[in-house]
PDB file of C-alpha atoms in Angstrom:
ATOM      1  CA  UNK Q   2     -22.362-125.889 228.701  1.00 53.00           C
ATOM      2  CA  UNK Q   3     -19.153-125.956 230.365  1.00 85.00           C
ATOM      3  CA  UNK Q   4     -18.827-123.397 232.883  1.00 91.00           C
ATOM      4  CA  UNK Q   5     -14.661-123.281 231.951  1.00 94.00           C
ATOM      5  CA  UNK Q   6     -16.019-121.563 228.941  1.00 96.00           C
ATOM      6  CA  UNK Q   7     -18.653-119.341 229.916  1.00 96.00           C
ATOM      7  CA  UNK Q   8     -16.049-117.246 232.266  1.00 96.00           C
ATOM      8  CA  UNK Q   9     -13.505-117.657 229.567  1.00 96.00           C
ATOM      9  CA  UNK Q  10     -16.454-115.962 227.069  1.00 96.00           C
ATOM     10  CA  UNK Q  11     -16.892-113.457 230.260  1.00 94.00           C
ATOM     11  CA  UNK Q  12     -13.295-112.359 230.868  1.00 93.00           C
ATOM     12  CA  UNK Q  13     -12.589-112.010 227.086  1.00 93.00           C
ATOM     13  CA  UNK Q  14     -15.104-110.188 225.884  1.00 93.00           C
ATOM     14  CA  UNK Q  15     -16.024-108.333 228.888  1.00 90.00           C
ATOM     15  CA  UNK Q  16     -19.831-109.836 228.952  1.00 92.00           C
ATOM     16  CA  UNK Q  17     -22.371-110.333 231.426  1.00 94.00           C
ATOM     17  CA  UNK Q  18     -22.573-113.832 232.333  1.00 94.00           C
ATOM     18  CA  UNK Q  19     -26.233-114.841 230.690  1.00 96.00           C
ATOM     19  CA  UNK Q  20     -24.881-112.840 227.201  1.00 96.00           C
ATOM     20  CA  UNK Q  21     -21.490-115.164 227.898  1.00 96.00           C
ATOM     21  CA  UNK Q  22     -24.686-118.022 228.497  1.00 96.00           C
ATOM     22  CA  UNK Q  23     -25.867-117.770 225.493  1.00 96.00           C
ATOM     23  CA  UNK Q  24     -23.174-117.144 223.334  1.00 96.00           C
ATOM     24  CA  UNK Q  25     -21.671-120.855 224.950  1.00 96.00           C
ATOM     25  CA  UNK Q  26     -24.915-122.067 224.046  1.00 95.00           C
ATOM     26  CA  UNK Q  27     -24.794-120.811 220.448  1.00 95.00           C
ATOM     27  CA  UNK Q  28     -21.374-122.792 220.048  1.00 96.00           C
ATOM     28  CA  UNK Q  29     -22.340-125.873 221.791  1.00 95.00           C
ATOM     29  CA  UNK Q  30     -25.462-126.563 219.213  1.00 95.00           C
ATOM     30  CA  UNK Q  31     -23.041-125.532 216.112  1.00 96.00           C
ATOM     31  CA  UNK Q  32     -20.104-128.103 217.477  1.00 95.00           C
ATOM     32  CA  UNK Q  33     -23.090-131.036 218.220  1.00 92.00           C
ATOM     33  CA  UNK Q  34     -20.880-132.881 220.671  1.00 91.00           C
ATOM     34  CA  UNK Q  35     -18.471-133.444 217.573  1.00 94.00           C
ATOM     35  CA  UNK Q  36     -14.825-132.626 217.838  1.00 96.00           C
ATOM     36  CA  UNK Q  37     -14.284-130.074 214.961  1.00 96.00           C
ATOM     37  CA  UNK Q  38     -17.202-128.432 212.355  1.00 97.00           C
ATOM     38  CA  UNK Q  39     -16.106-127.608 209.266  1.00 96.00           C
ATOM     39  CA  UNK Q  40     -15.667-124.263 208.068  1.00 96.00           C
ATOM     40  CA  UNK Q  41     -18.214-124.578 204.792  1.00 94.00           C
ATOM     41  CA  UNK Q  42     -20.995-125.604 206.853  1.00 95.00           C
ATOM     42  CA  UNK Q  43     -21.406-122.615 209.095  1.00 95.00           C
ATOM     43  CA  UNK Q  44     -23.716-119.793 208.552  1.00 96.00           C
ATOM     44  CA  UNK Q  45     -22.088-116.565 207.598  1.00 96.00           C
ATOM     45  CA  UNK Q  46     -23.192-115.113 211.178  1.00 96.00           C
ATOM     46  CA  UNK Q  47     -21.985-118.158 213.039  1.00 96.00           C
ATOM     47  CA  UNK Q  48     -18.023-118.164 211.107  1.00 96.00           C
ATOM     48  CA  UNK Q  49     -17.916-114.237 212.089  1.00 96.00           C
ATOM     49  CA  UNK Q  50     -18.324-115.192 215.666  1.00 96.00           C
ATOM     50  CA  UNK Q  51     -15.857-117.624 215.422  1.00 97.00           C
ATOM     51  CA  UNK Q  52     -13.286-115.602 214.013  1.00 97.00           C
ATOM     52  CA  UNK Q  53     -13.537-113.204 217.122  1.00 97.00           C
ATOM     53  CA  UNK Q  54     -13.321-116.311 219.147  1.00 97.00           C
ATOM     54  CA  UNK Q  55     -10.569-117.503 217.456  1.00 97.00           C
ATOM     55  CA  UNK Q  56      -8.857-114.017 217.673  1.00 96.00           C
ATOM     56  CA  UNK Q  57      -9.341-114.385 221.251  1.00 96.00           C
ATOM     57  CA  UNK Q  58      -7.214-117.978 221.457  1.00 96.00           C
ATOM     58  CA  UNK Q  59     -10.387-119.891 222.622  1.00 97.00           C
ATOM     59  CA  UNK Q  60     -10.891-121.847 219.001  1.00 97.00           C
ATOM     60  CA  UNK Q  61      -8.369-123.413 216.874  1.00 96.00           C
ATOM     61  CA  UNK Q  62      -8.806-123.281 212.900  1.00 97.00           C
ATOM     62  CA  UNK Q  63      -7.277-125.951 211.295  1.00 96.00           C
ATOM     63  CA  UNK Q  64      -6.029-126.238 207.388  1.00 96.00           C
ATOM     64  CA  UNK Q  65      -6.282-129.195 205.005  1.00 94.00           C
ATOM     65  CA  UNK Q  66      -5.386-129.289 201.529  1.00 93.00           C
ATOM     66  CA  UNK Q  67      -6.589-131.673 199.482  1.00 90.00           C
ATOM     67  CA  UNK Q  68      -6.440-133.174 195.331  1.00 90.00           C
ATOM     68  CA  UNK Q  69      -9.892-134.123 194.525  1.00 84.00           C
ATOM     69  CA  UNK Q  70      -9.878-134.801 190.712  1.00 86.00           C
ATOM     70  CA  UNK Q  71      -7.011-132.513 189.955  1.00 86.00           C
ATOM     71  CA  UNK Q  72      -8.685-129.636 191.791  1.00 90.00           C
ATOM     72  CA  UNK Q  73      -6.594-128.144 194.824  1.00 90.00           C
ATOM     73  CA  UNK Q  74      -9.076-127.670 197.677  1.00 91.00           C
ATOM     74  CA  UNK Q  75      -8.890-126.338 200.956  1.00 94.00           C
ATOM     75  CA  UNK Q  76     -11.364-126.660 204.156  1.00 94.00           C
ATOM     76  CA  UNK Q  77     -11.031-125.021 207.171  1.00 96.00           C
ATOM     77  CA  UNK Q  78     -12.025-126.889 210.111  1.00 97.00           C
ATOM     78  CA  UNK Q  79     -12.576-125.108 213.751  1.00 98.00           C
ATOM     79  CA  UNK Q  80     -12.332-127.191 217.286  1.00 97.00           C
ATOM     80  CA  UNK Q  81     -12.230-125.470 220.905  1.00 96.00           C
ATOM     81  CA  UNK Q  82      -8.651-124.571 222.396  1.00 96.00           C
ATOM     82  CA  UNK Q  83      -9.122-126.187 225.491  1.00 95.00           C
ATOM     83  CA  UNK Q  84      -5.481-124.218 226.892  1.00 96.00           C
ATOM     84  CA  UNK Q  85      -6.728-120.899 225.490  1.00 96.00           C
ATOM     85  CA  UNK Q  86     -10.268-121.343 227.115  1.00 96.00           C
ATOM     86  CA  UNK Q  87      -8.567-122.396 230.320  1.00 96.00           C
ATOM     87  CA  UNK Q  88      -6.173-119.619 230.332  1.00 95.00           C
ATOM     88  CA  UNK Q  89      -8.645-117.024 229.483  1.00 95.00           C
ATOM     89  CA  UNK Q  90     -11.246-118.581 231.912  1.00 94.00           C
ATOM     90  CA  UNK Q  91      -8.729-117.859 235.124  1.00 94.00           C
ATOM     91  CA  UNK Q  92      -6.854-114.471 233.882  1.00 89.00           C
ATOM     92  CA  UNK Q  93      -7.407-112.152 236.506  1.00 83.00           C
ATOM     93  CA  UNK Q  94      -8.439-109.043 235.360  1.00 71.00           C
ATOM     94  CA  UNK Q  95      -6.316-105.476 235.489  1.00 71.00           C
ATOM     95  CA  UNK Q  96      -7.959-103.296 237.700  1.00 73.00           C
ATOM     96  CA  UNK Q  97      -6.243 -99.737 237.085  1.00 70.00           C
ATOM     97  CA  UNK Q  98      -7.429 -96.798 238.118  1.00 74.00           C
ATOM     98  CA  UNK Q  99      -8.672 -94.668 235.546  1.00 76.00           C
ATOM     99  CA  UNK Q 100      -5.542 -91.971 236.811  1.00 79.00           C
ATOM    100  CA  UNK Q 101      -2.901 -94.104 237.259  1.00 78.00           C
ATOM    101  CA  UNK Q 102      -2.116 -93.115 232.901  1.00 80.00           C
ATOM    102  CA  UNK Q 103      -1.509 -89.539 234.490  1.00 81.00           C
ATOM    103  CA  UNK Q 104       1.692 -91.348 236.262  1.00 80.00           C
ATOM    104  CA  UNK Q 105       2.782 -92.972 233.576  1.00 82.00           C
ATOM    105  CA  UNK Q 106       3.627 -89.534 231.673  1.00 84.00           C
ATOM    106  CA  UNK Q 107       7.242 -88.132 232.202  1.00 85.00           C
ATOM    107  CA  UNK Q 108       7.293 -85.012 234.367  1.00 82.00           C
ATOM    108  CA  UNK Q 109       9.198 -83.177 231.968  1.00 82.00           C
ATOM    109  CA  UNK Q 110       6.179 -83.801 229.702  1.00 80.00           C
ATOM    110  CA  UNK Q 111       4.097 -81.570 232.287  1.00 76.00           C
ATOM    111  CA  UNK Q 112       6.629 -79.205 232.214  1.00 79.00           C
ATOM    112  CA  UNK Q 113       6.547 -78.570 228.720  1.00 75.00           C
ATOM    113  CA  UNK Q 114       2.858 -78.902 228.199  1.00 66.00           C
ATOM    114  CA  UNK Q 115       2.681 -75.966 231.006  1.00 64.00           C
ATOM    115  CA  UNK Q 116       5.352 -73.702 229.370  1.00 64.00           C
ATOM    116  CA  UNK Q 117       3.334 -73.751 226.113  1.00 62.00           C
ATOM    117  CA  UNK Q 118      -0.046 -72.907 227.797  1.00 57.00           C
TER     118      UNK Q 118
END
C-alpha cells in the first residue's frame, strides 16, 4: 500500500502506524486497483469508514444522476483524493503544551474568577 497514505491515515486519525497498516490495507482490497467503487457495492461497515475518510479530505464522493426507464437514480461513487492524502500525509503536527490554554485566557478573566472565590 502506498506509504503517502498510511502517514496520511496516521496524522489524521492519530493511529499507530500498523492500525494506519491495516486500515490502508482494508481500502486497497475494496478499491481492487480500480479507479472509483461504487457506493451500492460496499458493505455497510466498509461505507462508514469511508465517510470518516471522506470527512477527513482523503476520499472524494462523486454524484451521478441518471433516467433509467423513467426512474431518477442516483449512485454515489468514491475514488482517493490524491491532494488531500498528500496534504494530510506531510501536515506537521501542533505540539502545544497542555498549559499554554492557561495563556490564552484574558487576565482580567483571572481577576474576576479570583474576586468571586
Amino acid at each position: 500500500m502506498n506509504n503517502l497514505f498510511v502517514k496520511a491515515l496516521k496524522n489524521g486519525f492519530d493511529m499507530t502506524k500498523e492500525d494506519a497498516t491495516a486500515l490502508a490495507q482494508t481500502v486497497q482490497k475494496v478499491f481492487r486497483g480500480l479507479k472509483e467503487v461504487e457506493d451500492m457495492s460496499l458493505h455497510k461497515d466498509v461505507r462508514s469508514i469511508f465517510n470518516d475518510l471522506h470527512q477527513k479530505n482523503l476520499l472524494y464522493l462523486r454524484r451521478e444522476e441518471l433516467n433509467e426507464k423513467g426512474k431518477f437514480i442516483r449512485k454515489y461513487y468514491w475514488s482517493l483524493n490524491n491532494d488531500g492524502i498528500r496534504t494530510e500525509a506531510y501536515r506537521k503536527p501542533i505540539k502545544e503544551s497542555p498549559y499554554e490554554i492557561y495563556k490564552k485566557i484574558p487576565e482580567n478573566a483571572w481577576l474576576i474568577h479570583s474576586s468571586n472565590t
